[in-house]
Structures are given as C-alpha cells and as structure tokens.
Amino acid sequence: MSDAYLAEIAEQPGILDRLGQVFGATWGKALAQVHADFGLGSFDRVILTGMGGSLHGAHPAHLALSRALSIPVLLWEAGELTQQALNTVTPRTLLIAISQSGESGEMDRLTKAATRPACVISITNSADNALARWADIAVATHAGPERTASTKTYTAGLVAAHLVVAHLTGKSQGAAADVCALSRTVADLIKRMPSEAETAARHLGYTAPLTMIGRGDSYASAAMTALLTEEAAKLPCEALTGGQFRHGPLELVRDGFRSVVYLGEGAARPLTETLVGRIAALGGRAVAIGTHPCTASATVLPITLPQVPAGLLQVLEILPAQFFVIPLAIARGFEPAAFLNAQKITTGE
C-alpha cells in the first residue's frame, strides 16, 4: 500500500477549504476585469488547454463558458494545440491553461509561441513555474507536492477552474462559500469510501477492461477515472460519453462487460439511467455513481453521493475511483498509484 497516495487523498478537504477562503481576495479583482473585457469585445475566442487530468478537469469549465458566452469556446489538448493548430491562438484570445506543474513539455512550447494571447489565465499547483510566470493571472492552488497518481491536484484544479468561471461569468456571489462547504462534504465522503470502493472493485472484477461513461460535466469524471485506473492499477480502460457509447461500443456489452457510469445531473440523467438498464439487460455489470441511487441488483451497484451546488459534483464523483483503484492494483500485483514507466511531470513530448 502506498502511504503517500492515501495521504494525498486525505489532504483534499484542507486544500479545497483554503482555496475557497483565499480565491476571491487573491484573484477576484483581476478576473472581474476580464469579465468586464468580455462586454467590451476584447476577445474573439476562449481556449482552454491542458494535458492528462488537467485537460479532463477543464471539461466542465468548457461547457459552462460555452453556455454563458457568445464567442467560441474551445477545449484543446495542449500537445495537439501546440503542434497542430497553434494558429488558433490569436492576439484576441483569452487562454486558460491548466497544468499541475506548469513545466510540462507542452506548456513550455505554449509559453514560447510567437503569438501572445490577449490574456492568459494559468491554473497550476504553485505560483513559481514557467506557465505561471508567463500568465497575466496566475491562479495557484497550493495543493503541495504530489508524488503519486493525480488526486489532490486534480480536484484542486477542478475547483479552481470552477471559481475562475464563476468570476468570468459574473456569478461569483457565494461560489467561495460553496467550495468551503464542499470541503467538509469531501472529508465526510473520504471516511465512507474505502469500504464502498472495496465492494465496487469486487463487483467489477480485477481483470476485465473497464469502460467509463458520463455525459455533460460528468464526462470529466469518466475520463479522469479511466486515466487514474490505468495509471494507478495498470488496467486498460476507455472513457466515452453516453451518446458515443451507443454508437458502436454498445456491441461490447455481454457477460463479462464491466463499466463505471456517472449518472450526472440535469436533462441528460434519464438517458444515462436508461443506458445503465440497457447494460444490465445485456448481461454487463455497472457501478452507477450519482446523487440519487439507482436500484441495486446483481449487475448494478449504486454508489450514492450527497447533493452539492451546481458545478461541483465532479469533485465528489472522482472520490470512489481514487479508492477503488487500490484493491484493483493490489489484486493485479501492483503497488497502488506507483509509477513504473513514467514520471510525475512529463517534460518530453
């Protein structure tokens, strides 16, 4: 068992509480000016970018800004952006770059691009890195060093992006208090999760590849769960939206098929619930994670999450995965969340 991995999971409530307490006073004024600049037509587009968990954590922010703004909002994997489409970054771009270290190979390339965006907002673990120094507004989560697979840096980045969006869209009232309250919910859920995660791992088995499914904001959780399971338990996974799963991969479902389904919120939830039923009817198994319990059966295992304010559910959704990768890894003969072939900061491309 990796004591460092469990310690980093346990740090999350304190990190989120501190972030909620200092965010407005530290970055609120600068972000309010960017909000005003939208009204002046200062930007022709918004680009969000990152790699790995930082990219997945940007997905809810991408959707929220797309709903709120009248200009295009794009989400780019940083490697593809810098190698294939750097011309999409214009002198009138608002660029939001998310990176744990701020020092990855992709972020290094981005900071050296010939075209300087109109405004750069960075979200990184500390204020002292190449990306933060390049940014106009450098948001630092102060999550502290992370030695194992991403847990606290993912949730801290997710919450920081949520708060950035709240300020950019003029909806910051109460957002910081919501985050502080969320930190207490996270602390309670961390106490509950180990036993439920053990049950989930047994339900999924320890050898079959896993398919993670989520719609809307919850696709971030599906994608991050796939990444975390591959990294921490060395088990092949894929992440799909519910719609994409129905377009072909549904043919995989039979006895032996294993999935983790994030039920999500809003109008798409009934579609996802129907999909869980379809997986069960075809002989597959699902762990269904959401705020309202599904009916438990031999093939469907529900994990029920507390209600939280809109835009913050994804912080809770990832917690079961942070724990169920532990028994998966142990059963497969690996130390949970330990790196074998890679390193924590990917400096090469």
PDB file of N, CA and C in Angstrom, residues 1-12 15 143-153 322-323 326 335-339 344:
ATOM      1  N   MET A   1       0.842  -1.198   0.000  1.00  0.00           N
ATOM      2  CA  MET A   1       0.000   0.000   0.000  1.00  0.00           C
ATOM      3  C   MET A   1       0.877   1.247   0.000  1.00  0.00           C
ATOM      4  N   SER A   2       0.522   2.212  -0.822  1.00  0.00           N
ATOM      5  CA  SER A   2       1.263   3.463  -0.879  1.00  0.00           C
ATOM      6  C   SER A   2       0.710   4.438   0.154  1.00  0.00           C
ATOM      7  N   ASP A   3       1.480   4.662   1.229  1.00  0.00           N
ATOM      8  CA  ASP A   3       1.053   5.621   2.245  1.00  0.00           C
ATOM      9  C   ASP A   3       0.967   7.027   1.659  1.00  0.00           C
ATOM     10  N   ALA A   4       1.856   7.340   0.718  1.00  0.00           N
ATOM     11  CA  ALA A   4       1.844   8.669   0.103  1.00  0.00           C
ATOM     12  C   ALA A   4       0.540   8.901  -0.649  1.00  0.00           C
ATOM     13  N   TYR A   5       0.063   7.883  -1.352  1.00  0.00           N
ATOM     14  CA  TYR A   5      -1.185   8.016  -2.113  1.00  0.00           C
ATOM     15  C   TYR A   5      -2.357   8.300  -1.175  1.00  0.00           C
ATOM     16  N   LEU A   6      -2.474   7.541  -0.092  1.00  0.00           N
ATOM     17  CA  LEU A   6      -3.562   7.762   0.862  1.00  0.00           C
ATOM     18  C   LEU A   6      -3.437   9.126   1.541  1.00  0.00           C
ATOM     19  N   ALA A   7      -2.212   9.533   1.817  1.00  0.00           N
ATOM     20  CA  ALA A   7      -2.006  10.840   2.453  1.00  0.00           C
ATOM     21  C   ALA A   7      -2.450  11.965   1.532  1.00  0.00           C
ATOM     22  N   GLU A   8      -2.178  11.825   0.242  1.00  0.00           N
ATOM     23  CA  GLU A   8      -2.571  12.866  -0.707  1.00  0.00           C
ATOM     24  C   GLU A   8      -4.088  12.926  -0.872  1.00  0.00           C
ATOM     25  N   ILE A   9      -4.753  11.777  -0.832  1.00  0.00           N
ATOM     26  CA  ILE A   9      -6.217  11.774  -0.844  1.00  0.00           C
ATOM     27  C   ILE A   9      -6.751  12.523   0.377  1.00  0.00           C
ATOM     28  N   ALA A  10      -6.151  12.259   1.535  1.00  0.00           N
ATOM     29  CA  ALA A  10      -6.627  12.854   2.785  1.00  0.00           C
ATOM     30  C   ALA A  10      -6.413  14.362   2.842  1.00  0.00           C
ATOM     31  N   GLU A  11      -5.492  14.885   2.055  1.00  0.00           N
ATOM     32  CA  GLU A  11      -5.215  16.326   2.063  1.00  0.00           C
ATOM     33  C   GLU A  11      -6.283  17.138   1.334  1.00  0.00           C
ATOM     34  N   GLN A  12      -7.124  16.498   0.552  1.00  0.00           N
ATOM     35  CA  GLN A  12      -8.024  17.238  -0.333  1.00  0.00           C
ATOM     36  C   GLN A  12      -8.973  18.200   0.391  1.00  0.00           C
ATOM     37  N   ILE A  15      -7.123  21.438   1.301  1.00  0.00           N
ATOM     38  CA  ILE A  15      -6.729  22.200   0.112  1.00  0.00           C
ATOM     39  C   ILE A  15      -7.921  22.966  -0.452  1.00  0.00           C
ATOM     40  N   ALA A 143      -1.718  23.082  -3.788  1.00  0.00           N
ATOM     41  CA  ALA A 143      -2.052  21.724  -3.366  1.00  0.00           C
ATOM     42  C   ALA A 143      -0.850  20.991  -2.782  1.00  0.00           C
ATOM     43  N   GLY A 144       0.336  21.508  -3.001  1.00  0.00           N
ATOM     44  CA  GLY A 144       1.526  20.867  -2.466  1.00  0.00           C
ATOM     45  C   GLY A 144       2.054  19.784  -3.383  1.00  0.00           C
ATOM     46  N   PRO A 145       3.269  19.314  -3.142  1.00  0.00           N
ATOM     47  CA  PRO A 145       3.868  18.279  -3.995  1.00  0.00           C
ATOM     48  C   PRO A 145       3.003  17.021  -4.034  1.00  0.00           C
ATOM     49  N   GLU A 146       2.920  16.425  -5.204  1.00  0.00           N
ATOM     50  CA  GLU A 146       2.161  15.183  -5.380  1.00  0.00           C
ATOM     51  C   GLU A 146       3.105  14.145  -5.967  1.00  0.00           C
ATOM     52  N   ARG A 147       3.285  13.039  -5.255  1.00  0.00           N
ATOM     53  CA  ARG A 147       4.290  12.043  -5.639  1.00  0.00           C
ATOM     54  C   ARG A 147       3.704  10.849  -6.371  1.00  0.00           C
ATOM     55  N   THR A 148       2.388  10.686  -6.308  1.00  0.00           N
ATOM     56  CA  THR A 148       1.759   9.508  -6.901  1.00  0.00           C
ATOM     57  C   THR A 148       0.737   9.954  -7.945  1.00  0.00           C
ATOM     58  N   ALA A 149      -0.135   9.038  -8.347  1.00  0.00           N
ATOM     59  CA  ALA A 149      -1.156   9.362  -9.346  1.00  0.00           C
ATOM     60  C   ALA A 149      -2.016  10.532  -8.873  1.00  0.00           C
ATOM     61  N   SER A 150      -2.533  11.284  -9.818  1.00  0.00           N
ATOM     62  CA  SER A 150      -3.195  12.549  -9.512  1.00  0.00           C
ATOM     63  C   SER A 150      -4.494  12.357  -8.732  1.00  0.00           C
ATOM     64  N   THR A 151      -4.560  12.975  -7.571  1.00  0.00           N
ATOM     65  CA  THR A 151      -5.778  13.015  -6.760  1.00  0.00           C
ATOM     66  C   THR A 151      -6.043  14.462  -6.348  1.00  0.00           C
ATOM     67  N   LYS A 152      -5.222  14.965  -5.423  1.00  0.00           N
ATOM     68  CA  LYS A 152      -5.459  16.306  -4.886  1.00  0.00           C
ATOM     69  C   LYS A 152      -5.225  17.398  -5.923  1.00  0.00           C
ATOM     70  N   THR A 153      -4.273  17.202  -6.835  1.00  0.00           N
ATOM     71  CA  THR A 153      -4.057  18.242  -7.841  1.00  0.00           C
ATOM     72  C   THR A 153      -5.212  18.286  -8.838  1.00  0.00           C
ATOM     73  N   GLN A 322     -10.759   7.119  -6.721  1.00  0.00           N
ATOM     74  CA  GLN A 322      -9.493   7.260  -6.004  1.00  0.00           C
ATOM     75  C   GLN A 322      -9.268   6.095  -5.050  1.00  0.00           C
ATOM     76  N   PHE A 323     -10.358   5.535  -4.541  1.00  0.00           N
ATOM     77  CA  PHE A 323     -10.233   4.415  -3.608  1.00  0.00           C
ATOM     78  C   PHE A 323     -10.333   3.055  -4.291  1.00  0.00           C
ATOM     79  N   ILE A 326      -7.255   1.100  -5.533  1.00  0.00           N
ATOM     80  CA  ILE A 326      -6.341   0.461  -4.577  1.00  0.00           C
ATOM     81  C   ILE A 326      -6.519  -1.058  -4.581  1.00  0.00           C
ATOM     82  N   GLU A 335       1.791  -2.059  -6.730  1.00  0.00           N
ATOM     83  CA  GLU A 335       1.634  -1.085  -5.664  1.00  0.00           C
ATOM     84  C   GLU A 335       0.717   0.019  -6.171  1.00  0.00           C
ATOM     85  N   PRO A 336      -0.373   0.307  -5.478  1.00  0.00           N
ATOM     86  CA  PRO A 336      -1.327   1.301  -5.982  1.00  0.00           C
ATOM     87  C   PRO A 336      -0.684   2.660  -6.233  1.00  0.00           C
ATOM     88  N   ALA A 337      -0.913   3.174  -7.434  1.00  0.00           N
ATOM     89  CA  ALA A 337      -0.543   4.546  -7.812  1.00  0.00           C
ATOM     90  C   ALA A 337       0.956   4.776  -7.944  1.00  0.00           C
ATOM     91  N   ALA A 338       1.754   3.715  -7.921  1.00  0.00           N
ATOM     92  CA  ALA A 338       3.200   3.878  -8.092  1.00  0.00           C
ATOM     93  C   ALA A 338       3.541   3.901  -9.581  1.00  0.00           C
ATOM     94  N   PHE A 339       4.475   4.760  -9.965  1.00  0.00           N
ATOM     95  CA  PHE A 339       4.878   4.871 -11.363  1.00  0.00           C
ATOM     96  C   PHE A 339       5.933   3.815 -11.692  1.00  0.00           C
ATOM     97  N   LYS A 344       6.282  11.743 -12.675  1.00  0.00           N
ATOM     98  CA  LYS A 344       5.160  12.595 -12.301  1.00  0.00           C
ATOM     99  C   LYS A 344       4.985  13.759 -13.266  1.00  0.00           C
TER     100      LYS A 344
END
